[in-house]
Amino acid sequence: MTIRVLLADDQTLVRAAFAMLVESARDMEVVGEAASGREAVGAAREVRPDLVVMDIRMPDLDGIEATRLIAADEELAGVRVLVLTTYDTDENIVEALRAGASGFLVKDTRPAELLDAIRTVAAGEALLSPGPTARLIERFLRSPSVPVAGGGPECLSDREREVLALVARGLNNTEIAETLGLSPLTAKTHVSRIMGKLGVRDRAQLVIVAYESGTVTPGTP
C-alpha cells in the first residue's frame, strides 16, 4: 500500500529535497505541498493524505495551529502529522504533540530515518524515542492542557499504569512485552485499552497524559 504524503514547509528547497526523497521510496508518493500552515490545512482537506510532514515555523498559520486544526477535523481523522523541529532551539514541540501530532523529527535527520519515520507514523505508531522525548517533556511540560475524555490514570488498573509508564518512556509494544513478561499482542491490547479509557488518539498523547498526571515524573529512571 502506498503512503500518501503531504509536505508542509515554507522553504521551497526543503520541500523539493523532501519530495525527491519521498518519491524515491517505492511505498510512498507526494500528493501535495504547502508553504504555510493554512495551505497545509486546506491541502489536507483537499487531497486527504495519510500523513503530513509539518514544519513548525511557517507564515500565516504555524505548524502547531495547523496540526490542531487537522487533528480536530473529524473528516481528517485518519490523517497523521509528523512535525519537524530544530530540536534544541524549538520550544514548541510539546505543544505540537498536545495539538495532535503523532511524532517529531529533527530537521537535519538522515534521509533513511525520515522515510522510516513516515512509515512508523503512517502505520499508526507514535515516533517517540526515549531520550529525546524525556528531555523535551522535562524541559517544556509545565501545565496541563490535554483533554482526558474518559477519565484520568486513576481509572486504570495497576497493570495498565505500568504499561502507561513504559509508553511514556518511549518503549514500543515488543519492548513493553519483554519488560513485563507479556506477549506482544497482550501489550498491544493494553495500550489500546488505555487509549480508550483516557480518550486519547495515539501514543504521543499518552506520553503527555502520563507526565501531566504524575504517573511518570521527569528525572525518574
mmCIF file of C-alpha atoms in Angstrom:
data_model
loop_
_atom_site.group_PDB
_atom_site.id
_atom_site.type_symbol
_atom_site.label_atom_id
_atom_site.label_comp_id
_atom_site.label_asym_id
_atom_site.label_seq_id
_atom_site.Cartn_x
_atom_site.Cartn_y
_atom_site.Cartn_z
ATOM 1 C CA MET A 1 0.000 0.000 0.000
ATOM 2 C CA THR A 2 1.359 3.404 -0.998
ATOM 3 C CA ILE A 3 1.702 6.032 1.737
ATOM 4 C CA ARG A 4 0.314 9.354 0.517
ATOM 5 C CA VAL A 5 2.378 12.238 1.895
ATOM 6 C CA LEU A 6 1.698 15.970 2.103
ATOM 7 C CA LEU A 7 4.768 18.183 2.643
ATOM 8 C CA ALA A 8 4.366 21.468 4.534
ATOM 9 C CA ASP A 9 7.393 23.756 4.779
ATOM 10 C CA ASP A 10 7.847 27.415 3.889
ATOM 11 C CA GLN A 11 11.268 26.777 2.315
ATOM 12 C CA THR A 12 10.981 25.735 -1.312
ATOM 13 C CA LEU A 13 14.339 23.960 -1.371
ATOM 14 C CA VAL A 14 13.495 21.961 1.737
ATOM 15 C CA ARG A 15 10.184 20.839 0.224
ATOM 16 C CA ALA A 16 11.917 19.928 -3.014
ATOM 17 C CA ALA A 17 14.535 17.862 -1.210
ATOM 18 C CA PHE A 18 11.910 16.054 0.876
ATOM 19 C CA ALA A 19 9.779 15.470 -2.214
ATOM 20 C CA MET A 20 12.672 13.849 -4.087
ATOM 21 C CA LEU A 21 13.415 11.640 -1.105
ATOM 22 C CA VAL A 22 9.805 10.561 -0.577
ATOM 23 C CA GLU A 23 9.287 9.857 -4.268
ATOM 24 C CA SER A 24 12.423 7.688 -4.266
ATOM 25 C CA ALA A 25 10.687 5.220 -1.932
ATOM 26 C CA ARG A 26 8.586 2.594 -3.679
ATOM 27 C CA ASP A 27 5.915 2.647 -0.980
ATOM 28 C CA MET A 28 5.366 6.432 -0.885
ATOM 29 C CA GLU A 29 4.174 9.288 -3.047
ATOM 30 C CA VAL A 30 3.898 13.049 -2.591
ATOM 31 C CA VAL A 31 0.291 14.101 -3.120
ATOM 32 C CA GLY A 32 0.659 17.760 -2.236
ATOM 33 C CA GLU A 33 2.849 20.583 -0.947
ATOM 34 C CA ALA A 34 2.142 23.625 1.213
ATOM 35 C CA ALA A 35 4.171 26.733 2.051
ATOM 36 C CA SER A 36 2.177 27.767 5.130
ATOM 37 C CA GLY A 37 0.106 26.225 7.864
ATOM 38 C CA ARG A 38 -3.119 27.488 6.325
ATOM 39 C CA GLU A 39 -2.173 25.968 2.980
ATOM 40 C CA ALA A 40 -1.376 22.701 4.769
ATOM 41 C CA VAL A 41 -4.839 22.521 6.345
ATOM 42 C CA GLY A 42 -6.503 23.302 3.021
ATOM 43 C CA ALA A 43 -4.389 20.770 1.157
ATOM 44 C CA ALA A 44 -5.082 18.107 3.789
ATOM 45 C CA ARG A 45 -8.814 18.618 3.325
ATOM 46 C CA GLU A 46 -8.446 18.518 -0.440
ATOM 47 C CA VAL A 47 -6.145 15.527 -1.010
ATOM 48 C CA ARG A 48 -6.710 13.560 2.241
ATOM 49 C CA PRO A 49 -3.107 12.333 2.697
ATOM 50 C CA ASP A 50 -2.135 9.519 5.006
ATOM 51 C CA LEU A 51 0.487 11.737 6.614
ATOM 52 C CA VAL A 52 1.570 15.371 6.744
ATOM 53 C CA VAL A 53 5.232 16.222 7.252
ATOM 54 C CA MET A 54 4.712 19.538 9.043
ATOM 55 C CA ASP A 55 7.253 22.261 9.715
ATOM 56 C CA ILE A 56 6.546 24.242 12.890
ATOM 57 C CA ARG A 57 7.691 27.703 11.914
ATOM 58 C CA MET A 58 5.677 28.864 8.895
ATOM 59 C CA PRO A 59 3.962 32.121 7.925
ATOM 60 C CA ASP A 60 0.244 32.885 8.097
ATOM 61 C CA LEU A 61 -0.527 29.915 10.375
ATOM 62 C CA ASP A 62 2.223 27.989 12.144
ATOM 63 C CA GLY A 63 2.564 24.227 12.142
ATOM 64 C CA ILE A 64 1.175 23.848 15.666
ATOM 65 C CA GLU A 65 -2.114 25.569 14.861
ATOM 66 C CA ALA A 66 -2.291 23.741 11.535
ATOM 67 C CA THR A 67 -1.802 20.444 13.365
ATOM 68 C CA ARG A 68 -4.509 21.362 15.869
ATOM 69 C CA LEU A 69 -6.988 22.131 13.077
ATOM 70 C CA ILE A 70 -6.221 18.884 11.263
ATOM 71 C CA ALA A 71 -6.493 16.821 14.446
ATOM 72 C CA ALA A 72 -9.816 18.465 15.349
ATOM 73 C CA ASP A 73 -11.382 17.851 11.938
ATOM 74 C CA GLU A 74 -13.442 14.653 12.106
ATOM 75 C CA GLU A 75 -13.216 14.247 8.344
ATOM 76 C CA LEU A 76 -9.423 14.100 8.657
ATOM 77 C CA ALA A 77 -9.410 11.532 11.462
ATOM 78 C CA GLY A 78 -7.117 9.209 9.511
ATOM 79 C CA VAL A 79 -4.517 11.885 8.717
ATOM 80 C CA ARG A 80 -1.351 11.676 10.813
ATOM 81 C CA VAL A 81 1.029 14.585 11.422
ATOM 82 C CA LEU A 82 4.797 14.273 11.742
ATOM 83 C CA VAL A 83 6.260 17.614 12.847
ATOM 84 C CA LEU A 84 9.707 18.984 12.103
ATOM 85 C CA THR A 85 11.773 20.770 14.727
ATOM 86 C CA THR A 86 15.225 22.199 15.204
ATOM 87 C CA TYR A 87 15.043 20.258 18.499
ATOM 88 C CA ASP A 88 17.425 22.124 20.818
ATOM 89 C CA THR A 89 16.040 25.544 19.914
ATOM 90 C CA ASP A 90 12.384 24.878 19.176
ATOM 91 C CA GLU A 91 10.370 25.031 22.396
ATOM 92 C CA ASN A 92 7.064 24.438 20.640
ATOM 93 C CA ILE A 93 7.491 20.702 20.112
ATOM 94 C CA VAL A 94 5.464 19.623 23.153
ATOM 95 C CA GLU A 95 2.683 21.987 22.112
ATOM 96 C CA ALA A 96 2.722 20.263 18.728
ATOM 97 C CA LEU A 97 2.282 16.898 20.449
ATOM 98 C CA ARG A 98 -0.505 18.348 22.548
ATOM 99 C CA ALA A 99 -2.122 19.664 19.384
ATOM 100 C CA GLY A 100 -2.324 16.154 17.977
ATOM 101 C CA ALA A 101 0.967 15.424 16.231
ATOM 102 C CA SER A 102 1.981 11.776 16.271
ATOM 103 C CA GLY A 103 5.706 12.409 16.490
ATOM 104 C CA PHE A 104 8.576 14.691 15.638
ATOM 105 C CA LEU A 105 11.759 14.770 13.615
ATOM 106 C CA VAL A 106 14.919 16.821 13.822
ATOM 107 C CA LYS A 107 15.292 18.822 10.620
ATOM 108 C CA ASP A 108 18.773 17.530 9.895
ATOM 109 C CA THR A 109 17.691 13.904 10.239
ATOM 110 C CA ARG A 110 19.228 11.370 7.867
ATOM 111 C CA PRO A 111 17.209 10.569 4.728
ATOM 112 C CA ALA A 112 16.657 6.919 5.668
ATOM 113 C CA GLU A 113 15.440 7.986 9.119
ATOM 114 C CA LEU A 114 12.873 10.322 7.585
ATOM 115 C CA LEU A 115 11.483 7.525 5.444
ATOM 116 C CA ASP A 116 11.374 5.163 8.423
ATOM 117 C CA ALA A 117 9.627 7.852 10.471
ATOM 118 C CA ILE A 118 6.972 8.318 7.800
ATOM 119 C CA ARG A 119 6.336 4.564 7.717
ATOM 120 C CA THR A 120 6.161 4.383 11.521
ATOM 121 C CA VAL A 121 3.682 7.221 11.936
ATOM 122 C CA ALA A 122 1.585 6.216 8.922
ATOM 123 C CA ALA A 123 1.244 2.746 10.449
ATOM 124 C CA GLY A 124 -0.404 4.291 13.498
ATOM 125 C CA GLU A 125 2.552 4.325 15.878
ATOM 126 C CA ALA A 126 3.922 7.425 17.547
ATOM 127 C CA LEU A 127 7.506 8.336 16.722
ATOM 128 C CA LEU A 128 8.850 8.696 20.246
ATOM 129 C CA SER A 129 12.381 7.693 21.103
ATOM 130 C CA PRO A 130 13.089 7.535 24.857
ATOM 131 C CA GLY A 131 15.946 10.049 25.125
ATOM 132 C CA PRO A 132 14.621 12.993 23.110
ATOM 133 C CA THR A 133 11.074 12.518 24.369
ATOM 134 C CA ALA A 134 12.106 12.544 28.026
ATOM 135 C CA ARG A 135 14.303 15.602 27.579
ATOM 136 C CA LEU A 136 11.604 17.526 25.740
ATOM 137 C CA ILE A 137 8.988 16.653 28.329
ATOM 138 C CA GLU A 138 11.272 17.650 31.195
ATOM 139 C CA ARG A 139 12.140 20.992 29.620
ATOM 140 C CA PHE A 140 8.801 22.177 28.333
ATOM 141 C CA LEU A 141 5.923 20.342 30.020
ATOM 142 C CA ARG A 142 4.600 22.555 32.790
ATOM 143 C CA SER A 143 0.825 22.998 32.712
ATOM 144 C CA PRO A 144 -1.937 20.510 31.827
ATOM 145 C CA SER A 145 -3.750 21.107 28.569
ATOM 146 C CA VAL A 146 -4.575 17.655 27.184
ATOM 147 C CA PRO A 147 -8.274 16.822 27.435
ATOM 148 C CA VAL A 148 -8.825 13.438 29.033
ATOM 149 C CA ALA A 149 -12.237 12.414 27.773
ATOM 150 C CA GLY A 150 -12.572 9.092 29.526
ATOM 151 C CA GLY A 151 -11.016 9.925 32.875
ATOM 152 C CA GLY A 152 -7.525 10.210 34.339
ATOM 153 C CA PRO A 153 -4.963 7.495 35.107
ATOM 154 C CA GLU A 154 -6.876 6.720 38.309
ATOM 155 C CA CYS A 155 -9.337 4.800 36.108
ATOM 156 C CA LEU A 156 -6.553 2.422 35.032
ATOM 157 C CA SER A 157 -5.654 -0.904 36.595
ATOM 158 C CA ASP A 158 -2.229 -1.377 38.194
ATOM 159 C CA ARG A 159 -1.023 -3.262 35.119
ATOM 160 C CA GLU A 160 -2.302 -0.528 32.818
ATOM 161 C CA ARG A 161 -0.460 2.070 34.873
ATOM 162 C CA GLU A 162 2.734 0.061 34.421
ATOM 163 C CA VAL A 163 2.169 -0.083 30.678
ATOM 164 C CA LEU A 164 1.412 3.654 30.542
ATOM 165 C CA ALA A 165 4.677 4.432 32.330
ATOM 166 C CA LEU A 166 6.639 2.348 29.821
ATOM 167 C CA VAL A 167 4.879 4.002 26.872
ATOM 168 C CA ALA A 168 5.846 7.364 28.353
ATOM 169 C CA ARG A 169 9.490 6.276 28.338
ATOM 170 C CA GLY A 170 9.299 5.550 24.636
ATOM 171 C CA LEU A 171 9.085 1.750 24.647
ATOM 172 C CA ASN A 172 7.271 0.043 21.787
ATOM 173 C CA ASN A 173 4.883 -2.880 22.255
ATOM 174 C CA THR A 174 7.587 -5.527 21.884
ATOM 175 C CA GLU A 175 9.818 -3.809 24.453
ATOM 176 C CA ILE A 176 6.889 -3.404 26.850
ATOM 177 C CA ALA A 177 6.083 -7.098 26.464
ATOM 178 C CA GLU A 178 9.684 -8.091 27.227
ATOM 179 C CA THR A 179 9.861 -5.775 30.246
ATOM 180 C CA LEU A 180 6.633 -7.052 31.810
ATOM 181 C CA GLY A 181 6.835 -10.670 30.672
ATOM 182 C CA LEU A 182 3.822 -10.388 28.365
ATOM 183 C CA SER A 183 3.164 -11.358 24.772
ATOM 184 C CA PRO A 184 3.401 -8.506 22.224
ATOM 185 C CA LEU A 185 -0.301 -8.949 21.448
ATOM 186 C CA THR A 186 -1.200 -8.567 25.136
ATOM 187 C CA ALA A 187 0.954 -5.442 25.374
ATOM 188 C CA LYS A 188 -0.738 -4.002 22.284
ATOM 189 C CA THR A 189 -4.156 -4.775 23.774
ATOM 190 C CA HIS A 190 -3.225 -2.984 27.000
ATOM 191 C CA VAL A 191 -2.074 0.107 25.077
ATOM 192 C CA SER A 192 -5.274 0.204 23.015
ATOM 193 C CA ARG A 193 -7.414 -0.188 26.124
ATOM 194 C CA ILE A 194 -5.531 2.598 27.908
ATOM 195 C CA MET A 195 -6.040 4.966 24.972
ATOM 196 C CA GLY A 196 -9.738 4.180 25.029
ATOM 197 C CA LYS A 197 -10.056 4.795 28.765
ATOM 198 C CA LEU A 198 -8.124 8.067 28.631
ATOM 199 C CA GLY A 199 -9.776 9.284 25.446
ATOM 200 C CA VAL A 200 -6.543 9.993 23.570
ATOM 201 C CA ARG A 201 -5.809 9.391 19.907
ATOM 202 C CA ASP A 202 -2.324 7.885 19.950
ATOM 203 C CA ARG A 203 0.829 7.103 21.929
ATOM 204 C CA ALA A 204 2.142 10.648 21.677
ATOM 205 C CA GLN A 205 -0.885 11.879 23.609
ATOM 206 C CA LEU A 206 -0.394 9.063 26.129
ATOM 207 C CA VAL A 207 3.092 10.396 26.875
ATOM 208 C CA ILE A 208 1.734 13.862 27.602
ATOM 209 C CA VAL A 209 -1.042 12.499 29.841
ATOM 210 C CA ALA A 210 1.431 10.297 31.719
ATOM 211 C CA TYR A 211 3.700 13.218 32.580
ATOM 212 C CA GLU A 212 0.974 15.741 33.286
ATOM 213 C CA SER A 213 -0.870 13.360 35.605
ATOM 214 C CA GLY A 214 2.268 12.495 37.543
ATOM 215 C CA THR A 215 2.187 8.828 36.525
ATOM 216 C CA VAL A 216 5.726 9.465 35.286
ATOM 217 C CA THR A 217 7.834 12.277 36.673
ATOM 218 C CA PRO A 218 10.798 13.950 34.965
ATOM 219 C CA GLY A 219 14.152 12.593 36.078
ATOM 220 C CA THR A 220 12.947 9.207 37.349
ATOM 221 C CA PRO A 221 14.696 6.133 35.911
#
